[in-house]
XYZ file of C-alpha atoms in Angstrom:
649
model
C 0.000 0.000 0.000
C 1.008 3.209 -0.823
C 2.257 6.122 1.874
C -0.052 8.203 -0.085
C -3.199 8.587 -0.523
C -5.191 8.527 -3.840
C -5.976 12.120 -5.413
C -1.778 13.049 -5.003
C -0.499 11.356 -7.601
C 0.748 14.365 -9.193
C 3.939 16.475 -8.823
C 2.703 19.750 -7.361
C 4.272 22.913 -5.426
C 2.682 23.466 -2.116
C 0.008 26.428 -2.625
C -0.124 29.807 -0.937
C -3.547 31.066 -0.287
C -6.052 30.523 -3.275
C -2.640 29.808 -5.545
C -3.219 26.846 -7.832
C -0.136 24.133 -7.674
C 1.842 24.233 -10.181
C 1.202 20.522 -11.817
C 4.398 19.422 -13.452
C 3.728 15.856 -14.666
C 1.516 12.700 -14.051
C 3.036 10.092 -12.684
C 0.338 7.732 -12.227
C 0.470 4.868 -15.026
C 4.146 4.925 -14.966
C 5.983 1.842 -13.409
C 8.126 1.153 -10.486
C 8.488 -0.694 -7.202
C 5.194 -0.431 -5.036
C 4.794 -1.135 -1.066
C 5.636 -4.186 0.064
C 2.310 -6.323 1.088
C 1.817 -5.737 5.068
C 3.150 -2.470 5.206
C 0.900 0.458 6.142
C 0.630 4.386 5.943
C 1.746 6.142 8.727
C -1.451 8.530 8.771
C -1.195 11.429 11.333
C -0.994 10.871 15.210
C -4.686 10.684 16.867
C -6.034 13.887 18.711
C -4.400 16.249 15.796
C -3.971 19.810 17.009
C -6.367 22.219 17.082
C -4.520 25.469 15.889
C -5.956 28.812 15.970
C -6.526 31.037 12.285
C -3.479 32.951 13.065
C -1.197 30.044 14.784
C -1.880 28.191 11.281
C -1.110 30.759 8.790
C 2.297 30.868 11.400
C 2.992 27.602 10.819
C 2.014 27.166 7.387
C 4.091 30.414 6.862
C 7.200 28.385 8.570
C 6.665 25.367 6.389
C 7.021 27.481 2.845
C 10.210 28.796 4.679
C 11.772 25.213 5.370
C 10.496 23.962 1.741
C 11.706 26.798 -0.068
C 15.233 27.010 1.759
C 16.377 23.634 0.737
C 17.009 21.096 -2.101
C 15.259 18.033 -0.525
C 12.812 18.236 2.477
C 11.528 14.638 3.992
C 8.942 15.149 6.362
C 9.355 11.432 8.273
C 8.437 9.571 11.110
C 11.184 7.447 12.792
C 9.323 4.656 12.730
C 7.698 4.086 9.627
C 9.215 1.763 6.994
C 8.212 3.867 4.293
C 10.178 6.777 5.376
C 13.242 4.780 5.548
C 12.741 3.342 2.279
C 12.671 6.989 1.019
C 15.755 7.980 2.920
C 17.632 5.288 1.808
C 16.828 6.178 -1.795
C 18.243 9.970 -1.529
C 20.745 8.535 0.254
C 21.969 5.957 -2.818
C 21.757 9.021 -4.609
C 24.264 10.785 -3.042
C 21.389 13.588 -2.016
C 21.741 15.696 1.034
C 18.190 15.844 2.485
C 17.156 18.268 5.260
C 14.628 15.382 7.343
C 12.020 16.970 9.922
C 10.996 14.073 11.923
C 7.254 14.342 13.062
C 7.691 12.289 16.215
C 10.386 13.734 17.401
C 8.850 17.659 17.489
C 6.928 18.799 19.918
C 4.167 20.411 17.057
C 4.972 17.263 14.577
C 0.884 16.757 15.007
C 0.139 20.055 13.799
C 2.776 20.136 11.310
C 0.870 17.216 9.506
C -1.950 19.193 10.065
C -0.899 21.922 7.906
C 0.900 20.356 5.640
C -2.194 17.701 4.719
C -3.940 21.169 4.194
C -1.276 22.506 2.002
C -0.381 19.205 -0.315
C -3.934 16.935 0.050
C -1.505 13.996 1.281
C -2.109 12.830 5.310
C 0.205 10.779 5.293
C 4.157 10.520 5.706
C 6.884 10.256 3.974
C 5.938 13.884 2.048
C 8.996 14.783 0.030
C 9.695 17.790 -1.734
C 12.217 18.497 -4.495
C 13.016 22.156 -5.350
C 9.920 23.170 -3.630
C 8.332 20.603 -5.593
C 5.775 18.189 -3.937
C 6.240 14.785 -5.215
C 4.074 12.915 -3.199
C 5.002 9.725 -0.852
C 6.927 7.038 -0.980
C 5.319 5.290 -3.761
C 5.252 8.117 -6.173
C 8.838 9.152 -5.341
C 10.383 5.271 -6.573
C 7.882 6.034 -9.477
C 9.293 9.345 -10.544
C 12.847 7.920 -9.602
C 12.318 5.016 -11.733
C 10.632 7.720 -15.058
C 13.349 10.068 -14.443
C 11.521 12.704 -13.507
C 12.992 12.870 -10.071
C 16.359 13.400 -11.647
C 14.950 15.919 -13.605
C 13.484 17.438 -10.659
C 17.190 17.210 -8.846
C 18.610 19.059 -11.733
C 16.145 21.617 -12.289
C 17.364 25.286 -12.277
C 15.040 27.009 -9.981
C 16.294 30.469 -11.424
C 17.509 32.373 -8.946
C 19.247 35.907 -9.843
C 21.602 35.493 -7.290
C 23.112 32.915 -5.125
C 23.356 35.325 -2.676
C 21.733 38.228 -1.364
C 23.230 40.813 1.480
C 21.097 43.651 2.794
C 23.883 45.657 5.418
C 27.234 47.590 3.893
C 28.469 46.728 7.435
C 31.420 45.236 8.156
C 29.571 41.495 8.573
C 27.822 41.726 5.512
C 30.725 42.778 3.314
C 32.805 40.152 4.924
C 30.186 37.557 4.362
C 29.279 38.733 0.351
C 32.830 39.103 -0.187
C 33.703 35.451 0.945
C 30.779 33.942 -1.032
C 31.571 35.550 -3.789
C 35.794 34.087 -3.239
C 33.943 30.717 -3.292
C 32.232 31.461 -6.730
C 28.612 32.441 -6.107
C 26.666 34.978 -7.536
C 26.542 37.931 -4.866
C 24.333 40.975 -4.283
C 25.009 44.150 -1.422
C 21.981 46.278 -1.029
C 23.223 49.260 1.060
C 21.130 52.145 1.695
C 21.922 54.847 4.577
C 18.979 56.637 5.598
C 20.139 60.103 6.511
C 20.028 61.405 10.498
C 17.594 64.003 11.455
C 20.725 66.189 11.138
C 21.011 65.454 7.369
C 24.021 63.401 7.851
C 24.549 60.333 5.225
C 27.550 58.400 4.212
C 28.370 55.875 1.968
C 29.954 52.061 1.963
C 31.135 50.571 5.216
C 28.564 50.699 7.635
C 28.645 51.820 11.028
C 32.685 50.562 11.606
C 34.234 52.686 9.072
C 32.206 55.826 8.528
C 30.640 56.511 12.517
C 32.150 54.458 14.688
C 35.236 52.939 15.625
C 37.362 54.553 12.726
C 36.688 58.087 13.650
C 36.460 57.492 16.930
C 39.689 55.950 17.748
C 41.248 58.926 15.667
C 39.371 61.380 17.539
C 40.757 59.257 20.814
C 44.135 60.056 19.408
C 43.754 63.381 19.103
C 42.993 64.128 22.667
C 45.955 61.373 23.712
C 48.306 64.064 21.780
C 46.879 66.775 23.642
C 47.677 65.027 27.178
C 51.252 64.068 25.387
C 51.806 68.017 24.954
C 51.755 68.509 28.352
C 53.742 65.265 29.578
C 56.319 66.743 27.301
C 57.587 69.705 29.329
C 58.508 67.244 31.793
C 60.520 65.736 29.866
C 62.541 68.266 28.631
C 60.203 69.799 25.631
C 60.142 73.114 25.454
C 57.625 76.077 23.401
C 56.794 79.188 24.065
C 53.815 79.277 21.403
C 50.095 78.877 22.380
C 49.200 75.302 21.660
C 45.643 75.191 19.909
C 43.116 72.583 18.618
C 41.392 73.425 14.989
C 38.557 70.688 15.059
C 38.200 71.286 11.217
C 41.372 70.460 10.818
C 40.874 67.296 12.708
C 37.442 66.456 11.135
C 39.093 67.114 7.356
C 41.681 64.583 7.933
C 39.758 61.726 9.609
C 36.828 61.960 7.096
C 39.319 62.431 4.603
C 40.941 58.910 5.815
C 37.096 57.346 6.371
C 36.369 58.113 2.472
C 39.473 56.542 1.282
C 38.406 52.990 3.655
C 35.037 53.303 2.424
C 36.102 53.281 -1.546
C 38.294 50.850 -0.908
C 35.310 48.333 0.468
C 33.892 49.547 -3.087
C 36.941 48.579 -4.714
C 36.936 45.089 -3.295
C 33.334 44.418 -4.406
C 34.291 45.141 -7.640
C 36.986 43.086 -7.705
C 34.841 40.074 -6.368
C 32.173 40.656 -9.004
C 29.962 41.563 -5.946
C 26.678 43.326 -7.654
C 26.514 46.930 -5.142
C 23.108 48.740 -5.285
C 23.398 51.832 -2.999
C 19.374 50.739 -2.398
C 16.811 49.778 -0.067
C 15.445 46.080 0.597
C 12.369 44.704 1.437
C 10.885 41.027 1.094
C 7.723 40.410 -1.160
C 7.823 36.843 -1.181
C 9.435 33.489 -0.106
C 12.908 33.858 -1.884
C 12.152 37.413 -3.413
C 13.078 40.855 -2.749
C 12.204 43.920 -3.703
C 14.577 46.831 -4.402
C 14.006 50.509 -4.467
C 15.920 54.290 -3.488
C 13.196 55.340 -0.788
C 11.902 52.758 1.751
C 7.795 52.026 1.963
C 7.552 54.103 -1.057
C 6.216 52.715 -4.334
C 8.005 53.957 -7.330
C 8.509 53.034 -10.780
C 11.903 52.559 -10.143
C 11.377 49.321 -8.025
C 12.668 46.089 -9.350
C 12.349 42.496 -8.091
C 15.199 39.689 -7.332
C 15.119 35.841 -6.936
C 17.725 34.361 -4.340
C 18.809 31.303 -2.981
C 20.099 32.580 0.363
C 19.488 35.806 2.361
C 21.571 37.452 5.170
C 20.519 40.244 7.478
C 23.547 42.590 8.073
C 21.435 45.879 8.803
C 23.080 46.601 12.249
C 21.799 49.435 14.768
C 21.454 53.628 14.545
C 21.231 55.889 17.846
C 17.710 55.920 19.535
C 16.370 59.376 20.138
C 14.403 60.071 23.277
C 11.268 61.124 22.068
C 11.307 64.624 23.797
C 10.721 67.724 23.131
C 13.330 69.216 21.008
C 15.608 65.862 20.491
C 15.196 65.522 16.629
C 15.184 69.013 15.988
C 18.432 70.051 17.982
C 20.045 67.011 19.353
C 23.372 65.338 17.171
C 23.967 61.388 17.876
C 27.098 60.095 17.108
C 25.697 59.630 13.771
C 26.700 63.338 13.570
C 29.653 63.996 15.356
C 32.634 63.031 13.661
C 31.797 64.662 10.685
C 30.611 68.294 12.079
C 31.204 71.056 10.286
C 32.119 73.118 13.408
C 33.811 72.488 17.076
C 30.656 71.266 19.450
C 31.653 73.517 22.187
C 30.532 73.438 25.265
C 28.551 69.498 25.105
C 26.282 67.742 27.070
C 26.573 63.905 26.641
C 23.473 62.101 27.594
C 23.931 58.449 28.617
C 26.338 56.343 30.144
C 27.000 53.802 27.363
C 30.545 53.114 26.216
C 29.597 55.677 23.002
C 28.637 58.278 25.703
C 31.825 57.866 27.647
C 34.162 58.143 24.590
C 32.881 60.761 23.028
C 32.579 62.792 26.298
C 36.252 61.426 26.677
C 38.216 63.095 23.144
C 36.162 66.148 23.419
C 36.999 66.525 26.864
C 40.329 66.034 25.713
C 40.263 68.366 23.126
C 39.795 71.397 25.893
C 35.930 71.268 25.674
C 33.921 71.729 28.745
C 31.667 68.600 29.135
C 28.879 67.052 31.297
C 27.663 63.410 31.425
C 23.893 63.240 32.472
C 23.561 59.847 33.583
C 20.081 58.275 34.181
C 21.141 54.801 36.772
C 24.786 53.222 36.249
C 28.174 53.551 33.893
C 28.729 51.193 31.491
C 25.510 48.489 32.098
C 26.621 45.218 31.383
C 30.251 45.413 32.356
C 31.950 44.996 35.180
C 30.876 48.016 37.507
C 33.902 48.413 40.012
C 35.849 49.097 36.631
C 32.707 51.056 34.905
C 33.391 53.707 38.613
C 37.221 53.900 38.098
C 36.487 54.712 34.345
C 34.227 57.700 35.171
C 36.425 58.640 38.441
C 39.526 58.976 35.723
C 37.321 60.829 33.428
C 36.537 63.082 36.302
C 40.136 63.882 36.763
C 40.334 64.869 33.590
C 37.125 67.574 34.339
C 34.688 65.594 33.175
C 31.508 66.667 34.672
C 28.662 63.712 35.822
C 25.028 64.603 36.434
C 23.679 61.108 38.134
C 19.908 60.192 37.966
C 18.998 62.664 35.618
C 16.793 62.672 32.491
C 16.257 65.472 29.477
C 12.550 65.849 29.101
C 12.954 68.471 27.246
C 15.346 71.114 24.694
C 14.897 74.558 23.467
C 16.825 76.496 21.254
C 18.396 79.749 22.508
C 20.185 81.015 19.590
C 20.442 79.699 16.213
C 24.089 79.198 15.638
C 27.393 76.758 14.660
C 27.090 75.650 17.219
C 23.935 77.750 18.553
C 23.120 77.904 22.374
C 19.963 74.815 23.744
C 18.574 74.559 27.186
C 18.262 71.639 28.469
C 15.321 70.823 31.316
C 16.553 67.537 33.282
C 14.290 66.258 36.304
C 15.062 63.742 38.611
C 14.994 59.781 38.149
C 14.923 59.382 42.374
C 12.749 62.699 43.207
C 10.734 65.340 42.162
C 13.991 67.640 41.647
C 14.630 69.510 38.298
C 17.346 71.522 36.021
C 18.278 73.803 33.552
C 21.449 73.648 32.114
C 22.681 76.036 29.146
C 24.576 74.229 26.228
C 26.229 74.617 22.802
C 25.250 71.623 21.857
C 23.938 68.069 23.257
C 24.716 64.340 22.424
C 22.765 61.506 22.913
C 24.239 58.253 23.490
C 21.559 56.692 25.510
C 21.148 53.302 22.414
C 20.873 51.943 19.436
C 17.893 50.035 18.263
C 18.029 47.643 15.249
C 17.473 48.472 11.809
C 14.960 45.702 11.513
C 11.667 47.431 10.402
C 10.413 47.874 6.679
C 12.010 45.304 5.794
C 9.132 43.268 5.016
C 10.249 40.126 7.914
C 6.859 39.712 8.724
C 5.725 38.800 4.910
C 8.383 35.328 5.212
C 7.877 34.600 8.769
C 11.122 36.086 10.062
C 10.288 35.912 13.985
C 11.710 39.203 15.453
C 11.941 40.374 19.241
C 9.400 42.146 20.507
C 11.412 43.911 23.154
C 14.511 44.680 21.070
C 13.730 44.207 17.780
C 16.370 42.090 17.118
C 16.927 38.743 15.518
C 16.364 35.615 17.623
C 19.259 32.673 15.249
C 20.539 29.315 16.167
C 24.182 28.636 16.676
C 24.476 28.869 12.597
C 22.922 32.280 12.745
C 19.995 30.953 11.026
C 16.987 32.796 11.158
C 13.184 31.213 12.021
C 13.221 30.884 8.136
C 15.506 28.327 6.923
C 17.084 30.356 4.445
C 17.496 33.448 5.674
C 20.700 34.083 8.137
C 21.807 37.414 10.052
C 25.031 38.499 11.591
C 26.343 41.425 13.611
C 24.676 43.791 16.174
C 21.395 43.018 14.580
C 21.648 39.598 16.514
C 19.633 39.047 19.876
C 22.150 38.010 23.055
C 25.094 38.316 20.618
C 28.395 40.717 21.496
C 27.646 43.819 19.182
C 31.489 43.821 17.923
C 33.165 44.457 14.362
C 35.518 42.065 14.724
C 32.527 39.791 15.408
C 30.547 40.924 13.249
C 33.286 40.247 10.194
C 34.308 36.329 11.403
C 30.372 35.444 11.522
C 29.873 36.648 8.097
C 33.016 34.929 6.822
C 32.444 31.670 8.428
C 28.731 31.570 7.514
C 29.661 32.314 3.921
C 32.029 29.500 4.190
C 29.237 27.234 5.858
C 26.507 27.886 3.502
C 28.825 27.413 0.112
C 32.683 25.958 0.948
C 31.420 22.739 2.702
C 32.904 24.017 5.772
C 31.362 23.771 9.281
C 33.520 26.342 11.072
C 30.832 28.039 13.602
C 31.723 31.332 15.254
C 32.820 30.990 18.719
C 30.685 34.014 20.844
C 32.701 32.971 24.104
C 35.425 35.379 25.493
C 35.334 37.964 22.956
C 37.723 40.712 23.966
C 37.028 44.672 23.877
C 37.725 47.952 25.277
C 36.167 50.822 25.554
C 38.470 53.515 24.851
C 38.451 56.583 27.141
C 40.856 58.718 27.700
C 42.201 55.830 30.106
C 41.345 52.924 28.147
C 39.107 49.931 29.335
C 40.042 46.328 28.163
C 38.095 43.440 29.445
C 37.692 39.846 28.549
C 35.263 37.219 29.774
C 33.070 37.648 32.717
C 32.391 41.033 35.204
C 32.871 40.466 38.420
C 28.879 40.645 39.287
C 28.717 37.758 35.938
C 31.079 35.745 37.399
C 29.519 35.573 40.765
C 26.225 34.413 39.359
C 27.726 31.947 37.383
C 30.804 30.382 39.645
C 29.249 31.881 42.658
C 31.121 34.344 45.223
C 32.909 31.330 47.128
C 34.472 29.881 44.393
C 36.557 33.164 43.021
C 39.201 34.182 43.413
C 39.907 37.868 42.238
C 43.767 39.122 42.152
C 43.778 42.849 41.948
C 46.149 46.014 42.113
C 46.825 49.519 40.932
C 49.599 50.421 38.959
C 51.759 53.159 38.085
C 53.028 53.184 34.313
C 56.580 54.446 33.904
C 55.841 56.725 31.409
C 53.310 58.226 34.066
C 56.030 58.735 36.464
C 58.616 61.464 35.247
C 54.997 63.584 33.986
C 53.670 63.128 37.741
C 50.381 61.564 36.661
C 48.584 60.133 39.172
C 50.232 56.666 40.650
C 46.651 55.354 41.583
C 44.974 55.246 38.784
C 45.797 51.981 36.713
C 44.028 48.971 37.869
C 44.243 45.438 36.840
C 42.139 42.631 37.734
C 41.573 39.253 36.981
C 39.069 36.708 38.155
C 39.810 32.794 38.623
C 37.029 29.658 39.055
C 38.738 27.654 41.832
C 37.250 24.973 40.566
C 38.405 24.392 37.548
C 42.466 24.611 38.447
C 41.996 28.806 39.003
C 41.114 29.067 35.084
C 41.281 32.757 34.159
C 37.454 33.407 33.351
C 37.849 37.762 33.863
C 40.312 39.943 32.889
C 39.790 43.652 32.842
C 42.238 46.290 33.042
C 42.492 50.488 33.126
C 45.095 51.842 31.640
C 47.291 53.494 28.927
C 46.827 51.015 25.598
C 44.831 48.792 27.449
C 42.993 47.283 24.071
C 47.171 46.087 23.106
C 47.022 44.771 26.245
C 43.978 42.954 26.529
C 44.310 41.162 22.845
C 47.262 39.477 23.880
C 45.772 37.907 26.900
C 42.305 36.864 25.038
C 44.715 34.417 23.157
C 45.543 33.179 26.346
C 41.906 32.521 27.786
C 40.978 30.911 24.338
C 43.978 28.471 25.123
C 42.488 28.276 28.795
C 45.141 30.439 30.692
C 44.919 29.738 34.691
C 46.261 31.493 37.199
C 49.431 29.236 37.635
C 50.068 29.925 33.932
C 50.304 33.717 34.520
C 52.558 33.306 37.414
C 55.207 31.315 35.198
C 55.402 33.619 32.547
C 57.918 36.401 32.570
C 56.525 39.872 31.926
C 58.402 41.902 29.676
C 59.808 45.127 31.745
C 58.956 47.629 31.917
C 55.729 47.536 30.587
C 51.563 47.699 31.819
C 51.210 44.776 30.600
C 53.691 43.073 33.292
C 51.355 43.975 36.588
C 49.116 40.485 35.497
C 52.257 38.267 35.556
C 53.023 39.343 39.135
C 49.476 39.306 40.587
C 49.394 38.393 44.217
C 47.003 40.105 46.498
C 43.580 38.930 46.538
C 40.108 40.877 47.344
C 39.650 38.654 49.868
C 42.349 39.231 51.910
C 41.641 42.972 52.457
C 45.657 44.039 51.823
C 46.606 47.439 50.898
C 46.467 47.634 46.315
C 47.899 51.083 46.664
C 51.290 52.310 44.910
C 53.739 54.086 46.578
C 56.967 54.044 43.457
C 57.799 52.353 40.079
């Protein structure tokens, strides 16, 4: 007897809505092995699912995904003979099948459900071919034996591209770019919707043309400005006023971000990478449409086929939706490219954006002030997030804690103009005006995840932070669409991250290769005017985790040499590392604050991928004298209450 029933003995793709299938051959009369006598259906499992209108349409929505996205798709049951039969066919074949097996998911009853509904078959095996429904396992030995499931196997299903990449970013160039190395057909869609401000740029993403690039120039800057006066002490001398021309500083950096952002260009081009400075949005399973102004129709709009999809959109600055924000506020969408010096700057927020920009300018002789709504740095280790904002207040940083704007007026029109800003209180009833030049907000990002048209293919998207829930392939709800970078949920929102996911899913989905990216003890700093470089777990992680008792945390200040001769400060620097005494004082923490503290901290990553301990530190000789040496000659613990503080070199 046959696994399917009568009335599907035709080739057929599964049908959206009122959609007729698409009948591609009757295979019927034609002959071939049939079910042994004995054997029987495997019909669906008894008290079927009752799904709701919308819980269907879900599902059903999910199952077009999962056919669509692959070759071969078996929907099985472990134990029924015909399934194996079918398996074993593919499998003489040399056929890589993607196998859903009904009894072994917890919504396999109303997956049969649906997919009765969409293909008139109850019964399993149900194979598809190129999104092809051939039936059961009768039908599929009888198109096997006709050749027409050979001719299914080989059929072009006409895609444009191989390959399509919405995101300029640094993981979706990295991950077009590799495909493309491996000899697929590759498209970038890369549109930058401008800021409030007006302010647009081109290839590159956030990396190269509004984040780390300028930003660790503009760091620079201010480091030479703090070098100026470390010189006299050692023996520099000038009579001359020193001064600081932002536009001289803005010219050469954006000169500098232009030339990166051509060369991405450049390398596209070289790859045979299609570029369309354009915006994306699904129509379909497996179809996109592309066109200069989002949500807008136009008669400019054109459509494209593809086989895979990846979502490289990343993140922009939130606003907060006061009066005034939009209309007068810059983000750091803004900054590195203003036309004029900012002047006297509130920075609201305590992220690590808020704390470096309020850092260079700062160092560039501005006057600034930090309005802080709760804590530094949430998510990192706090006991270093206090020392960072205690340095920065050495510096003359200025920190407003538990405030909040609710509001910004313009004074005078200007470049940079003169804004009030009207603060109250986030433990009290207090409020304040504060006079300005001009304000920054650094209080988020949220993901660039709307418009896109996610919803129209099923792509399941968090509520809460728009972001993209993946698996550990960074695959998507539907099959064959992927993301990678800060558009990720529960992911590190890094560009060096950001660039291995996208090569080793490029690598995954067309070099055969299986390489995953590893998410676990990614290193980074945030870089203030005394930089922050951490690894692993925060303290407060750590304890949750290991719990308290099973630490052990070696700590100290530090005084670098070149600090000494300029009479910097000699407790400053701090190092810290934290140990699990349970597994042979492993090195799960590492943080540090201090000059170069990102050289320092990528060395030592290496170290904790290779599972540095504790013992390991202790043997290896420090190179002298450097910052870096302090972790080889850790010895005082937090436990034991002894005195951290220095006193010389």
């Amino acid at each position: 007897m046959d696994c399917s029933p009568p009335g599907s003995s035709t080739l057929s793709r599964p049908g959206r809505g009122s959609s007729p299938s698409r009948r591609l051959g009757n295979v019927r009369g034609a002959a071939g092995p049939s079910s042994p006598p004995g054997r029987r259906a495997c019909p669906p499992a008894p008290g079927a699912s009752r799904l709701s209108r919308a819980a269907r349409e879900e599902l059903r929505r999910r199952l077009l995904g999962l056919i669509e996205g692959h070759r071969v798709v078996i929907f099985s049951k472990t134990y029924c003979p015909h399934s194996t039969r079918v398996k074993e066919l593919f499998s003489s074949l040399g056929v890589d099948c993607n196998i859903l097996e009904l009894d072994q998911v917890d919504e396999g009853a109303s997956v049969q459900e649906v997919l009765s509904e969409m293909t008139n078959q109850r019964t399993v095996p149900s194979i598809f071919v190129n999104r092809v429904h051939v039936g059961g396992c009768d039908h599929t030995f009888q198109a096997h034996q006709s050749g027409l499931l050979q001719q299914l196997l080989q059929q072009d299903l006409a895609y444009d591209y191989d390959l399509i990449v919405i995101g300029g970013g640094s993981g979706g160039l990295s991950c077009a770019q590799e495909a493309a190395v491996l000899g697929r057909k590759v498209m970038v869609l890369d549109f930058v919707v401008p800021s409030p401000r007006g302010t647009a740029w081109g290839l590159g993403g956030t990396c190269v043309n509004v984040g780390c690039i300028p930003k660790k120039l503009m760091h620079q800057a201010a480091l030479l400005g703090q070098a100026l006066t470390d010189s006299r002490k050692f023996g520099w001398e000038y009579s001359q006023q020193v001064r600081h021309s932002w536009a001289t500083m803005t010219e050469a950096i954006q000169s500098h971000v232009g030339s990166l952002s051509w060369g991405r260009r450049l390398a596209l081009r070289e790859n045979a990478v299609t570029y369309v400075n354009s915006y994306g949005e699904f129509v379909e399973h497996h179809k996109v449409k592309v066109s200069r102004r989002p949500g807008i129709r136009s008669v400019c709009e054109v459509c494209f086929a593809f086989f895979k999809f990846v979502i490289a959109t990343g993140q922009r600055p939130r606003y907060l939706g006061i009066p005034g924000d939009r209309e007068y506020c810059i983000t750091s969408d803004d900054l590195f490219s203003l036309p004029y010096c900012p002047g006297t700057t509130l920075v609201v927020g305590a992220s690590y954006v808020a704390l470096e920009c309020a850092g260079f300018l700062a160092g560039l002789g501005l006057e600034v002030t930090v309005m802080v709504r709760s804590v530094l740095l949430r998510g990192f280790d706090q006991e270093m997030a206090e020392k960072v904002g205690a340095s920065m207040q050495q510096l003359g940083v200025r920190f407003l804690r538990k405030f909040v704007p609710v509001e910004v007026q313009q004074l005078e029109k200007g470049l940079p103009g003169r804004l009030k800003v009207v603060a109250k209180s986030t433990d009290g009833t207090e409020t304040m005006e504060g006079v300005y030049n001009t304000v920054l907000l650094a209080i988020g990002r949220d993901s660039c995840t709307k418009k896109l048209g996610l919803e129209k293919i099923g792509v399941n998207i968090s509520e809460k932070t728009g972001k993209i829930p993946v698996n550990g392939e960074e695959q998507t709800s539907v099959p064959y669409v992927y993301a990678v970078g800060d558009v990720l949920e529960g992911k590190p929102q890094l560009t060096p991250v950001a660039v291995r996911a996208g090569k080793l899913l490029a690598r995954r989905l067309f070099g055969g290769r299986s390489e995953k990216c590893d998410y676990v003890n990614v290193p980074t700093v945030v870089f203030t005017p005394l930089e922050y470089g951490c690894c692993g777990y925060s303290e407060e992680k750590a304890g949750e985790v290991c719990q308290a008792e099973n630490l052990g945390v070696y700590h100290t200040l530090f005084w670098p040499l070149e600090w000494t001769v300029a009479c910097r400060d000699n407790n400053t620097c701090y190092a810290k590392i934290i140990c699990n005494k349970l597994d042979n004082d492993r090195v799960i923490g590492f943080h540090v604050l201090g000059p170069n503290a990102g050289e320092i901290t990528q060395g030592f990553a290496a170290a904790m991928k290779c599972g540095l301990t504790k013992q390991l530190l202790d043997a290896t000789i420090g190179i002298h004298p450097t910052c870096g040496e302090v972790f080889t000659t850790l010895e005082i613990t937090k436990a034991s209450g002894l005195d951290i503080t220095q006193k010389g070199c």
